[in-house]
Structures are given as structure tokens and as C-alpha cells.
Tab-separated table of C-alpha atoms and ligand atoms in Angstrom:
chain	number	residue	atom	x	y	z
A	1	UNK	CA	12.463	13.621	14.851
A	2	UNK	CA	13.232	11.704	11.696
A	3	UNK	CA	11.909	13.138	7.909
A	4	UNK	CA	13.655	13.142	4.390
A	5	UNK	CA	16.429	15.423	5.394
A	6	UNK	CA	17.875	13.501	8.432
A	7	UNK	CA	17.381	13.118	11.925
A	8	UNK	CA	17.861	15.019	14.987
A	9	UNK	CA	16.836	14.916	18.590
A	10	UNK	CA	13.935	17.577	18.873
A	11	UNK	CA	10.515	18.476	20.439
A	12	UNK	CA	7.640	19.271	18.145
A	13	UNK	CA	4.888	21.796	18.788
A	14	UNK	CA	1.614	21.557	16.885
A	15	UNK	CA	-0.701	24.376	16.340
A	16	UNK	CA	-4.248	23.669	15.027
A	17	UNK	CA	-3.301	21.576	11.791
A	18	UNK	CA	0.286	22.976	11.713
A	19	UNK	CA	3.652	21.988	12.932
A	20	UNK	CA	4.559	25.591	14.654
A	21	UNK	CA	7.920	24.762	15.951
A	22	UNK	CA	10.786	22.227	16.207
A	23	UNK	CA	13.582	22.377	18.487
A	24	UNK	CA	15.127	21.126	21.704
A	25	UNK	CA	13.785	21.904	24.916
A	26	UNK	CA	10.467	23.259	24.065
A	27	UNK	CA	8.202	24.136	26.800
A	28	UNK	CA	4.552	23.176	26.665
A	29	UNK	CA	2.185	26.012	26.153
A	30	UNK	CA	-0.450	26.285	29.103
A	31	UNK	CA	-3.355	23.959	28.715
A	32	UNK	CA	-1.598	22.041	25.810
A	33	UNK	CA	-2.119	18.295	25.337
A	34	UNK	CA	1.488	16.699	25.789
A	35	UNK	CA	2.171	13.302	24.209
A	36	UNK	CA	5.295	11.654	25.507
A	37	UNK	CA	7.642	10.579	22.729
A	38	UNK	CA	10.865	10.173	25.002
A	39	UNK	CA	13.023	7.499	23.001
A	40	UNK	CA	10.685	7.529	20.128
A	41	UNK	CA	10.953	8.499	16.472
A	42	UNK	CA	8.973	11.369	15.525
A	43	UNK	CA	8.282	10.715	11.717
A	44	UNK	CA	6.052	11.984	9.036
A	45	UNK	CA	2.852	10.053	8.880
A	46	UNK	CA	2.976	7.132	6.853
A	47	UNK	CA	1.359	6.779	3.311
A	48	UNK	CA	-0.156	3.584	2.031
A	49	UNK	CA	-0.721	3.607	-1.740
A	50	UNK	CA	-2.775	0.210	-1.795
A	51	UNK	CA	-5.459	-0.576	0.659
A	52	UNK	CA	-8.643	-2.178	0.116
A	53	UNK	CA	-11.441	-1.213	2.404
A	54	UNK	CA	-13.964	-3.108	0.941
A	55	UNK	CA	-16.843	-0.107	0.804
A	56	UNK	CA	-19.205	-0.222	-0.692
A	57	UNK	CA	-20.123	-3.898	-1.126
A	58	UNK	CA	-18.275	-5.878	1.467
A	59	UNK	CA	-18.597	-4.494	4.806
A	60	UNK	CA	-18.570	-7.908	6.111
A	61	UNK	CA	-14.946	-7.766	5.581
A	62	UNK	CA	-13.949	-4.004	6.329
A	63	UNK	CA	-15.536	-0.611	6.160
A	64	UNK	CA	-14.053	2.593	5.734
A	65	UNK	CA	-13.900	3.548	9.290
A	66	UNK	CA	-12.490	0.107	10.487
A	67	UNK	CA	-9.782	0.139	7.732
A	68	UNK	CA	-9.033	3.722	8.461
A	69	UNK	CA	-8.794	2.863	12.415
A	70	UNK	CA	-6.298	-0.134	11.530
A	71	UNK	CA	-4.400	2.042	9.195
A	72	UNK	CA	-3.992	4.956	12.087
A	73	UNK	CA	-2.739	2.135	14.562
A	74	UNK	CA	-0.322	1.195	12.016
A	75	UNK	CA	1.071	4.890	11.746
A	76	UNK	CA	-0.634	5.844	8.602
A	77	UNK	CA	-2.078	9.312	8.052
A	78	UNK	CA	-3.184	8.790	4.323
A	79	UNK	CA	-4.097	5.686	2.371
A	80	UNK	CA	-5.093	5.215	-1.528
A	81	UNK	CA	-8.030	2.866	-1.608
A	82	UNK	CA	-8.585	0.413	-4.331
A	83	UNK	CA	-11.584	0.820	-6.578
A	84	UNK	CA	-12.437	-2.940	-6.868
A	85	UNK	CA	-15.480	-2.371	-4.847
A	86	UNK	CA	-18.996	-3.548	-5.412
A	87	UNK	CA	-19.777	-1.391	-7.325
A	88	UNK	CA	-16.405	-0.253	-8.572
A	89	UNK	CA	-15.210	3.349	-8.108
A	90	UNK	CA	-15.676	4.214	-11.715
A	91	UNK	CA	-17.880	7.190	-11.436
A	92	UNK	CA	-18.345	10.296	-9.631
A	93	UNK	CA	-21.149	9.514	-7.109
A	94	UNK	CA	-19.479	6.450	-5.739
A	95	UNK	CA	-16.172	8.044	-5.281
A	96	UNK	CA	-17.896	11.153	-3.538
A	97	UNK	CA	-19.353	8.689	-1.180
A	98	UNK	CA	-16.117	7.247	-0.350
A	99	UNK	CA	-14.609	10.619	0.429
A	100	UNK	CA	-17.597	11.561	2.747
A	101	UNK	CA	-17.466	8.243	4.719
A	102	UNK	CA	-13.720	8.842	5.113
A	103	UNK	CA	-14.184	12.361	6.263
A	104	UNK	CA	-16.842	11.274	8.614
A	105	UNK	CA	-14.613	8.493	10.103
A	106	UNK	CA	-11.881	11.386	10.418
A	107	UNK	CA	-9.105	8.663	11.226
A	108	UNK	CA	-6.872	8.748	8.455
A	109	UNK	CA	-7.024	10.658	5.087
A	110	UNK	CA	-8.415	8.187	2.498
A	111	UNK	CA	-7.722	8.851	-0.991
A	112	UNK	CA	-9.756	6.868	-3.244
A	113	UNK	CA	-8.176	5.726	-6.478
A	114	UNK	CA	-10.254	5.137	-9.696
A	115	UNK	CA	-10.979	2.581	-12.491
A	116	UNK	CA	-9.214	2.764	-15.399
A	117	UNK	CA	-12.008	1.307	-17.278
A	118	UNK	CA	-15.738	1.006	-16.905
A	119	UNK	CA	-17.015	-1.569	-14.485
A	120	UNK	CA	-13.264	-2.682	-14.417
A	121	UNK	CA	-14.159	-4.469	-17.524
A	122	UNK	CA	-10.889	-3.515	-19.470
A	123	UNK	CA	-12.604	-2.050	-22.367
A	124	UNK	CA	-14.028	1.127	-22.216
A	125	UNK	CA	-12.285	4.093	-20.479
A	126	UNK	CA	-13.975	5.510	-17.055
A	127	UNK	CA	-14.408	9.240	-16.911
A	128	UNK	CA	-11.126	10.076	-15.864
A	129	UNK	CA	-11.378	13.648	-16.271
A	130	UNK	CA	-14.477	13.912	-14.114
A	131	UNK	CA	-12.938	11.331	-11.401
A	132	UNK	CA	-9.552	13.645	-11.366
A	133	UNK	CA	-11.808	16.541	-10.641
A	134	UNK	CA	-12.742	15.005	-7.485
A	135	UNK	CA	-9.135	14.646	-6.307
A	136	UNK	CA	-8.483	11.070	-7.826
A	137	UNK	CA	-4.749	10.828	-8.966
A	138	UNK	CA	-4.265	7.165	-9.180
A	139	UNK	CA	-6.304	5.202	-11.928
A	140	UNK	CA	-6.384	1.284	-11.754
A	141	UNK	CA	-8.705	-1.467	-12.387
A	142	UNK	CA	-6.638	-3.288	-9.455
A	143	UNK	CA	-7.768	-6.832	-8.686
A	144	UNK	CA	-7.614	-7.010	-12.396
A	145	UNK	CA	-4.922	-6.440	-15.020
A	146	UNK	CA	-5.562	-3.897	-17.995
A	147	UNK	CA	-4.641	-6.724	-20.625
A	148	UNK	CA	-5.799	-4.888	-23.650
A	149	UNK	CA	-2.432	-2.868	-24.897
A	150	UNK	CA	-4.909	-0.431	-27.004
A	151	UNK	CA	-7.097	0.410	-24.021
A	152	UNK	CA	-3.745	0.925	-21.711
A	153	UNK	CA	-2.114	3.251	-24.401
A	154	UNK	CA	-5.365	5.430	-24.448
A	155	UNK	CA	-5.577	5.455	-20.796
A	156	UNK	CA	-1.645	6.834	-20.907
A	157	UNK	CA	-2.609	9.377	-23.444
A	158	UNK	CA	-5.558	10.635	-21.542
A	159	UNK	CA	-3.750	10.559	-18.372
A	160	UNK	CA	-1.027	12.479	-19.445
A	161	UNK	CA	-3.114	15.406	-19.958
A	162	UNK	CA	-4.077	15.625	-16.212
A	163	UNK	CA	-1.308	16.983	-14.398
A	164	UNK	CA	-0.021	14.441	-11.788
A	165	UNK	CA	-2.343	11.432	-12.768
A	166	UNK	CA	-0.595	8.275	-12.830
A	167	UNK	CA	-1.835	4.976	-14.414
A	168	UNK	CA	-1.316	1.756	-11.804
A	169	UNK	CA	-1.257	-1.683	-13.114
A	170	UNK	CA	-1.885	-4.924	-11.355
A	171	UNK	CA	0.578	-6.373	-13.645
A	172	UNK	CA	-0.529	-10.107	-14.372
A	173	UNK	CA	-1.392	-11.317	-17.698
A	174	UNK	CA	-4.658	-12.992	-17.323
A	175	UNK	CA	-3.997	-15.722	-19.996
A	176	UNK	CA	-1.058	-16.760	-18.155
A	177	UNK	CA	-2.445	-16.667	-14.730
A	178	UNK	CA	-5.608	-18.328	-15.609
A	179	UNK	CA	-6.488	-21.246	-12.821
A	180	UNK	CA	-3.402	-20.175	-10.877
A	181	UNK	CA	-3.344	-20.189	-7.242
A	182	UNK	CA	0.337	-19.698	-6.020
A	183	UNK	CA	3.749	-18.596	-7.685
A	184	UNK	CA	4.657	-21.237	-10.508
A	185	UNK	CA	7.805	-23.103	-9.427
A	186	UNK	CA	9.360	-25.861	-7.390
A	187	UNK	CA	7.048	-25.537	-4.534
A	188	UNK	CA	3.802	-25.562	-6.886
A	189	UNK	CA	4.928	-28.535	-8.367
A	190	UNK	CA	5.583	-30.139	-5.002
A	191	UNK	CA	2.187	-29.106	-3.746
A	192	UNK	CA	0.265	-29.901	-6.886
A	193	UNK	CA	-1.328	-26.386	-6.838
A	194	UNK	CA	-1.587	-24.569	-10.536
A	195	UNK	CA	0.790	-21.901	-10.638
A	196	UNK	CA	1.157	-18.333	-11.787
A	197	UNK	CA	4.248	-17.525	-13.493
A	198	UNK	CA	6.514	-14.480	-12.844
A	199	UNK	CA	6.468	-13.858	-16.494
A	200	UNK	CA	3.037	-13.109	-16.273
A	201	UNK	CA	4.114	-10.011	-14.409
A	202	UNK	CA	7.275	-9.070	-16.034
A	203	UNK	CA	5.796	-9.207	-19.701
A	204	UNK	CA	2.975	-7.021	-18.693
A	205	UNK	CA	5.469	-4.628	-16.957
A	206	UNK	CA	7.667	-4.536	-20.042
A	207	UNK	CA	4.719	-3.717	-22.451
A	208	UNK	CA	3.322	-0.915	-20.131
A	209	UNK	CA	6.793	0.476	-19.876
A	210	UNK	CA	7.028	0.776	-23.672
A	211	UNK	CA	3.440	2.433	-23.863
A	212	UNK	CA	4.377	4.718	-21.113
A	213	UNK	CA	7.752	5.471	-23.009
A	214	UNK	CA	5.565	6.286	-26.254
A	215	UNK	CA	2.850	8.326	-24.923
A	216	UNK	CA	4.710	10.388	-22.121
A	217	UNK	CA	2.327	9.099	-19.618
A	218	UNK	CA	3.027	8.215	-15.847
A	219	UNK	CA	3.106	4.447	-14.907
A	220	UNK	CA	2.925	2.884	-11.427
A	221	UNK	CA	3.459	-0.782	-10.834
A	222	UNK	CA	1.412	-1.934	-8.141
A	223	UNK	CA	2.612	-4.656	-5.731
A	224	UNK	CA	5.547	-5.757	-8.130
A	225	UNK	CA	6.845	-9.227	-7.000
A	226	UNK	CA	9.510	-10.427	-9.209
A	227	UNK	CA	13.256	-9.829	-10.097
A	228	UNK	CA	12.636	-9.283	-13.542
A	229	UNK	CA	10.152	-6.540	-13.151
A	230	UNK	CA	12.588	-4.752	-10.988
A	231	UNK	CA	15.398	-4.812	-13.613
A	232	UNK	CA	13.030	-3.591	-16.209
A	233	UNK	CA	11.693	-0.767	-13.895
A	234	UNK	CA	15.434	0.025	-13.248
A	235	UNK	CA	16.468	0.309	-16.581
A	236	UNK	CA	13.149	2.462	-17.715
A	237	UNK	CA	13.866	4.895	-14.589
A	238	UNK	CA	17.710	5.455	-16.021
A	239	UNK	CA	16.062	6.222	-19.446
A	240	UNK	CA	13.641	8.865	-18.115
A	241	UNK	CA	10.592	6.676	-18.471
A	242	UNK	CA	7.955	8.127	-15.957
A	243	UNK	CA	7.631	5.190	-13.660
A	244	UNK	CA	7.187	4.694	-10.132
A	245	UNK	CA	6.646	1.054	-8.259
A	246	UNK	CA	5.663	-0.371	-5.005
A	247	UNK	CA	5.997	-3.640	-3.233
A	248	UNK	CA	4.391	-5.136	-0.154
A	249	UNK	CA	6.117	-6.143	3.186
A	250	UNK	CA	5.027	-9.871	2.519
A	251	UNK	CA	6.781	-10.083	-0.901
A	252	UNK	CA	9.942	-8.208	0.660
A	253	UNK	CA	9.933	-11.259	3.419
A	254	UNK	CA	7.998	-14.242	2.637
A	255	UNK	CA	8.403	-17.026	-0.249
A	256	UNK	CA	6.140	-19.379	-2.025
A	257	UNK	CA	7.343	-22.153	0.584
A	258	UNK	CA	4.981	-20.063	2.890
A	259	UNK	CA	2.118	-22.008	1.100
A	260	UNK	CA	3.482	-25.437	1.876
A	261	UNK	CA	0.929	-25.685	4.756
A	262	UNK	CA	-2.170	-25.041	2.419
A	263	UNK	CA	-2.942	-21.920	4.575
A	264	UNK	CA	-4.929	-19.624	2.691
A	265	UNK	CA	-3.474	-16.594	4.773
A	266	UNK	CA	-0.537	-17.029	2.380
A	267	UNK	CA	-2.629	-16.546	-0.860
A	268	UNK	CA	-2.339	-13.446	-2.738
A	269	UNK	CA	-2.189	-11.994	-6.252
A	270	UNK	CA	0.492	-11.703	-7.501
A	271	UNK	CA	1.682	-14.565	-5.391
A	272	UNK	CA	4.678	-14.784	-3.045
A	273	UNK	CA	7.469	-15.817	-4.984
A	274	UNK	CA	11.161	-17.219	-4.585
A	275	UNK	CA	14.120	-16.243	-2.470
A	276	UNK	CA	15.765	-14.605	-5.467
A	277	UNK	CA	12.921	-12.341	-6.164
A	278	UNK	CA	12.872	-11.486	-2.404
A	279	UNK	CA	16.546	-10.419	-2.482
A	280	UNK	CA	16.038	-8.796	-5.652
A	281	UNK	CA	12.998	-6.605	-4.394
A	282	UNK	CA	15.021	-5.638	-1.254
A	283	UNK	CA	18.038	-4.273	-3.360
A	284	UNK	CA	15.460	-2.389	-5.592
A	285	UNK	CA	14.145	-0.546	-2.429
A	286	UNK	CA	17.550	0.139	-1.416
A	287	UNK	CA	18.433	1.518	-4.497
A	288	UNK	CA	15.306	3.472	-5.167
A	289	UNK	CA	14.319	1.467	-7.887
A	290	UNK	CA	11.078	0.618	-5.880
A	291	UNK	CA	9.567	3.855	-4.614
A	292	UNK	CA	7.129	2.626	-2.102
A	293	UNK	CA	6.360	0.096	0.286
A	294	UNK	CA	2.756	-0.373	0.137
A	295	UNK	CA	0.607	-3.102	2.123
A	296	UNK	CA	-2.104	-4.184	-0.216
A	297	UNK	CA	-4.264	-4.615	2.602
A	298	UNK	CA	-6.688	-6.965	1.581
A	299	UNK	CA	-9.266	-7.997	4.362
A	300	UNK	CA	-11.410	-11.027	4.003
A	301	UNK	CA	-14.317	-12.148	6.333
A	302	UNK	CA	-13.032	-15.507	8.081
A	303	UNK	CA	-15.952	-17.424	6.410
A	304	UNK	CA	-14.718	-16.828	2.970
A	305	UNK	CA	-10.913	-17.030	3.585
A	306	UNK	CA	-11.123	-19.929	6.042
A	307	UNK	CA	-11.669	-22.637	3.099
A	308	UNK	CA	-9.253	-24.798	1.141
A	309	UNK	CA	-6.471	-22.686	-0.423
A	310	UNK	CA	-7.563	-23.144	-3.913
A	311	UNK	CA	-11.187	-22.093	-3.123
A	312	UNK	CA	-9.839	-18.985	-0.910
A	313	UNK	CA	-9.890	-15.157	-2.309
A	314	UNK	CA	-6.278	-13.862	-2.549
A	315	UNK	CA	-5.086	-10.964	-0.161
A	316	UNK	CA	-3.940	-10.641	3.301
A	317	UNK	CA	-4.245	-7.708	6.056
A	318	UNK	CA	-1.226	-5.315	6.089
A	319	UNK	CA	-2.021	-1.906	7.541
A	320	UNK	CA	-1.540	-2.654	11.396
A	321	UNK	CA	1.908	-4.656	11.035
A	322	UNK	CA	3.761	-3.170	8.085
A	323	UNK	CA	5.655	-0.827	9.843
A	324	UNK	CA	6.694	-3.353	12.526
A	325	UNK	CA	7.578	-6.116	10.170
A	326	UNK	CA	9.691	-3.649	8.099
A	327	UNK	CA	11.429	-2.580	11.214
A	328	UNK	CA	12.002	-6.296	12.414
A	329	UNK	CA	12.770	-8.085	9.214
A	330	UNK	CA	14.635	-5.506	7.227
A	331	UNK	CA	15.890	-2.478	9.424
A	332	UNK	CA	16.986	-4.491	12.458
A	333	UNK	CA	19.217	-6.904	10.109
A	334	UNK	CA	20.486	-3.863	8.319
A	335	UNK	CA	18.977	-4.678	4.816
A	336	UNK	CA	17.313	-1.226	4.812
A	337	UNK	CA	18.514	1.900	6.846
A	338	UNK	CA	15.758	3.406	8.951
A	339	UNK	CA	15.652	6.192	6.740
A	340	UNK	CA	15.193	4.075	3.700
A	341	UNK	CA	12.514	2.050	5.227
A	342	UNK	CA	10.273	5.486	6.252
A	343	UNK	CA	11.264	6.934	3.017
A	344	UNK	CA	9.286	3.984	1.283
A	345	UNK	CA	6.671	4.046	3.706
A	346	UNK	CA	6.166	7.734	3.722
A	347	UNK	CA	7.647	10.721	1.823
A	348	UNK	CA	8.120	8.673	-1.300
A	349	UNK	CA	4.923	7.170	-1.715
A	350	UNK	CA	3.391	10.590	-0.826
A	351	UNK	CA	5.093	11.846	-3.897
A	352	UNK	CA	3.912	9.509	-6.109
A	353	UNK	CA	0.370	10.707	-5.911
A	354	UNK	CA	0.595	14.240	-4.719
A	355	UNK	CA	-0.103	14.050	-1.260
A	356	UNK	CA	3.084	15.635	-0.436
A	357	UNK	CA	1.598	19.036	-1.680
A	358	UNK	CA	-1.214	18.269	0.861
A	359	UNK	CA	0.828	17.901	3.836
A	360	UNK	CA	1.685	14.330	4.074
A	361	UNK	CA	5.392	12.531	4.015
A	362	UNK	CA	7.041	15.623	5.872
A	363	UNK	CA	8.817	17.311	6.611
A	364	UNK	CA	8.700	17.759	10.082
A	365	UNK	CA	9.206	21.187	10.307
A	366	UNK	CA	7.704	24.512	11.241
A	367	UNK	CA	4.756	25.239	8.736
A	368	UNK	CA	4.382	21.714	7.613
A	369	UNK	CA	1.135	19.720	7.800
A	370	UNK	CA	0.863	18.163	11.393
A	371	UNK	CA	0.499	14.603	10.095
A	372	UNK	CA	2.697	12.632	12.321
A	373	UNK	CA	3.505	9.310	13.477
A	374	UNK	CA	5.668	8.539	16.785
A	375	UNK	CA	7.395	5.111	16.675
A	376	UNK	CA	8.610	3.512	19.580
A	377	UNK	CA	11.394	1.405	18.099
A	378	UNK	CA	11.707	-0.974	21.300
A	379	UNK	CA	8.401	-1.843	21.687
A	380	UNK	CA	7.889	-5.814	21.380
A	381	UNK	CA	4.437	-7.314	20.705
A	382	UNK	CA	2.903	-10.507	19.052
A	383	UNK	CA	0.740	-10.488	16.308
A	384	UNK	CA	-3.061	-11.742	16.960
A	385	UNK	CA	-5.407	-11.503	14.087
A	386	UNK	CA	-8.205	-11.361	16.510
A	387	UNK	CA	-6.579	-8.432	18.504
A	388	UNK	CA	-6.165	-6.328	15.184
A	389	UNK	CA	-8.436	-3.639	14.788
A	390	UNK	CA	-9.588	-4.680	11.158
A	391	UNK	CA	-13.010	-6.520	10.742
A	392	UNK	CA	-11.303	-9.432	9.277
A	393	UNK	CA	-8.205	-11.534	10.685
A	394	UNK	CA	-6.251	-12.903	7.838
A	395	UNK	CA	-2.990	-11.728	8.653
A	396	UNK	CA	-0.100	-13.987	7.376
A	397	UNK	CA	2.099	-12.866	10.515
A	398	UNK	CA	0.026	-14.680	12.835
A	399	UNK	CA	2.457	-15.409	15.849
A	400	UNK	CA	4.979	-13.311	14.788
A	401	UNK	CA	7.366	-11.514	17.476
A	402	UNK	CA	7.759	-7.922	16.375
A	403	UNK	CA	9.838	-5.027	17.506
A	404	UNK	CA	8.721	-1.481	16.952
A	405	UNK	CA	5.033	-0.020	17.650
A	406	UNK	CA	3.306	3.003	16.780
A	407	UNK	CA	2.847	4.773	19.912
A	408	UNK	CA	0.628	7.991	18.554
A	409	UNK	CA	-0.587	8.973	15.332
A	410	UNK	CA	-1.475	12.540	14.699
A	411	UNK	CA	-3.748	13.587	11.792
A	412	UNK	CA	-4.099	17.285	11.010
A	413	UNK	CA	-2.872	18.072	14.173
A	414	UNK	CA	-5.338	15.946	15.852
A	415	UNK	CA	-4.447	12.383	17.648
A	416	UNK	CA	-6.094	9.539	16.024
A	417	UNK	CA	-3.919	7.118	18.072
A	418	UNK	CA	-2.656	7.961	21.568
A	419	UNK	CA	-0.260	5.503	23.797
A	420	UNK	CA	-1.193	2.832	21.292
A	421	UNK	CA	-4.963	3.195	21.337
A	422	UNK	CA	-7.389	4.513	18.602
A	423	UNK	CA	-9.013	7.798	20.063
A	424	UNK	CA	-12.310	7.102	18.160
B	1	ZN	ZN1	-3.670	-5.951	-7.236
């Protein structure tokens, strides 16, 4: 088993929704279900701070049930879903319906985030207190940036009165990215595609960090993508500003060169950037500046995504491939230790939104919640979009050979994935 405190060889006994015992050579109780974890790591279930499950509104791309199934197959026991649905998650009734659908699916602990502003219009604050009372901890207008500094300041002030609430920003200055479709740099110039400069992100991060410092509010940078943002967050953390950050596997592995074939699978916001940014993000995960690796799982039905690059919506699938991509491209070559990688995929994100107090993110110890994933580190597989459980297939990893796969996922003591297959 492996958790925040380290790793050791052990069996794990689960009773009801709780870990009952961890130790070497445990004998199964009569009639107990035994899951084979020989040669595997038994880790706390993974926690994803950013997924788009498209329900309500775009059930042709994904539903809470299909998204939750895909997440379970990827080893996730908890995910935070983004509020840019149709209608957006800006009132109690819509948030309540997402919670009910997630509970009915029973595949993953799906926690809705909610909008900072009504209708994600960036002007009037959503009823944050009411949404907080339903369990919402992350507030964001994700998909769009809250560009108005005064609105952002008021959101910080309001959230700082709600214990554990955090303001998440999709940091891209709309004026600077207007009309852009990929990172602004040598590749966008060569391809003739209008760009979205890195400064669109770092300028918003710099401003928001000053507002967080001023108000004492908590700030979370969603899908951070560039070197300057990482430097800003590192310095702010050192100063004691209440800030956390996440980045995606794709921003840790791919560069803007991936857009050279005009394949919309590589289009996302913020865009894939340059090698220097990739290197800076990797260093920031390793030193804890970036707390979490989040997928920004963004399904798009094939008929909407299979169009010319500049017409395609931004975003790519992530939950089924994240762990294996991280193991193959970052852990195996020694960029991150397994412990750092699982920290960024499980116990660190759990702490950002308070899921650690609800039994997610470990520890793998008696008395803790039985939310686990069992990882076979040697299993090899090839990514095929058509074979993924998601309702869409817009993966940037098509054809990649990956090493490491989830064998079992256990949610509240019940297997949601057994021997690599979803149980429901
Ligand atoms: Zn976003």
C-alpha cells in the first residue's frame, strides 16, 4: 500500500465503508470478497479537481453516469465537476439535481463546483452562501475567466466568510485571447493560427494573487499552463498567500507543436505551450508549488469536435488516461517519484476542497474511508478513443502505449471497478 505517509507491503481489509485493518498476511473472513492486488499498489482513490460531465445540457457528449464510470475506470473515487453546463450550476436546484444524479449512478463521489457569477456572466455574484450549504466548496466560472477585478474582489471577500470555500479561476484575460486558438509563439506563427499568449494567464494570476492577499480569500488556479504563473504562485506561497494550483497531464507532457497537424484533439484552453513551460510545470509539481494534477476532462461529441481546428471547441478527455500518462511519461523516467505523482493525483487535491475530511485521499489505515484504487504498475495498454467508457472520444493520447493501469477501484467499500471492468 502507498499513501501520504509512505509505502509498505500489506493486505487491506475493508468492512462496510471503512478500512478495518491493514497488515501483512491477513486471512479473509468467511464469505468475504477477495480482490487480488498481487504486485499492485493499493493507493487512496484518486481525486480530480476539474472534470466536465456536460450534464445538464450536453448529454450527447457525456452524462454524469458515463463520466463517473470513466472516472472510476481511471482510479478516481472523487471528482469536482465544473459549472459550465446548460443551464450553468449557479442555483441550488441545478446543483441539487447534479448531486442526485451522481448518487444514483453510484460510481464516483461527484462534487459539483458552482459559478462565481450568475449565468457565468462575470457581473453579479451567484448565491454563494446557499450553494455552500449544499456542500459546494469550489466556486469558479470555468470555461470563462472572471475578468472584472471588482467582481473578483467581492467573490474573495464573500468566500473568506465561508470556511473551506475557494475561488477557482480559469485564468485567461479575455481581451488578450480574443480570436486565438492555440498558444501564441513560433508554432502559431508558422501555422497561421491566431494565438493566445501566455501573458493572458500570468497577468490574471498576478492580479488575483494580489486580491487574495488583500482579502485573505483562498485562490485556486485551474489548469495552470505557463512558467511565469508557476513562479508567481511559488512566490505567493512563500509569502503566505492562501493559494493552490493544478495543472493537467497534457500540459505536463505535450507542447504547442502537437497542433502542427491541425488536429482539434490538441486544442484546449489554456492552450498547450512551449517546452520551457512544460519543464517549469514539472518542476512546480515536484516542489509542491502545483498541488494537484487535474484532468480538465472535456468531452465533445465527435460531430462537434471533428471539424477544422479553428472551428472546434477546446478540450480533451482525461479521466481514463491520466494516471497511466503520468506513470509512463513522468514517473517511469524519474521526473516525479511515484509518491509525488500520487500525492498530486489524490491526497493533495483532496485537501484543496476538503474531501480529505470525507474519507478521500487516504490514509490507507484502519478507520479511514474505504476509497481506494489498486494500480497494476506493469500492465501495458494502448489508448483507443473508441474503447474508452466516455461518451466522446476526443483523446490526445490516441495510439499511445502506456504502462500502468487501474485494476480495481473501491468507493465507500464497494468495488466500482473490478479487474479492469466497471461493475455497473
Ligand atoms: Zn477552464
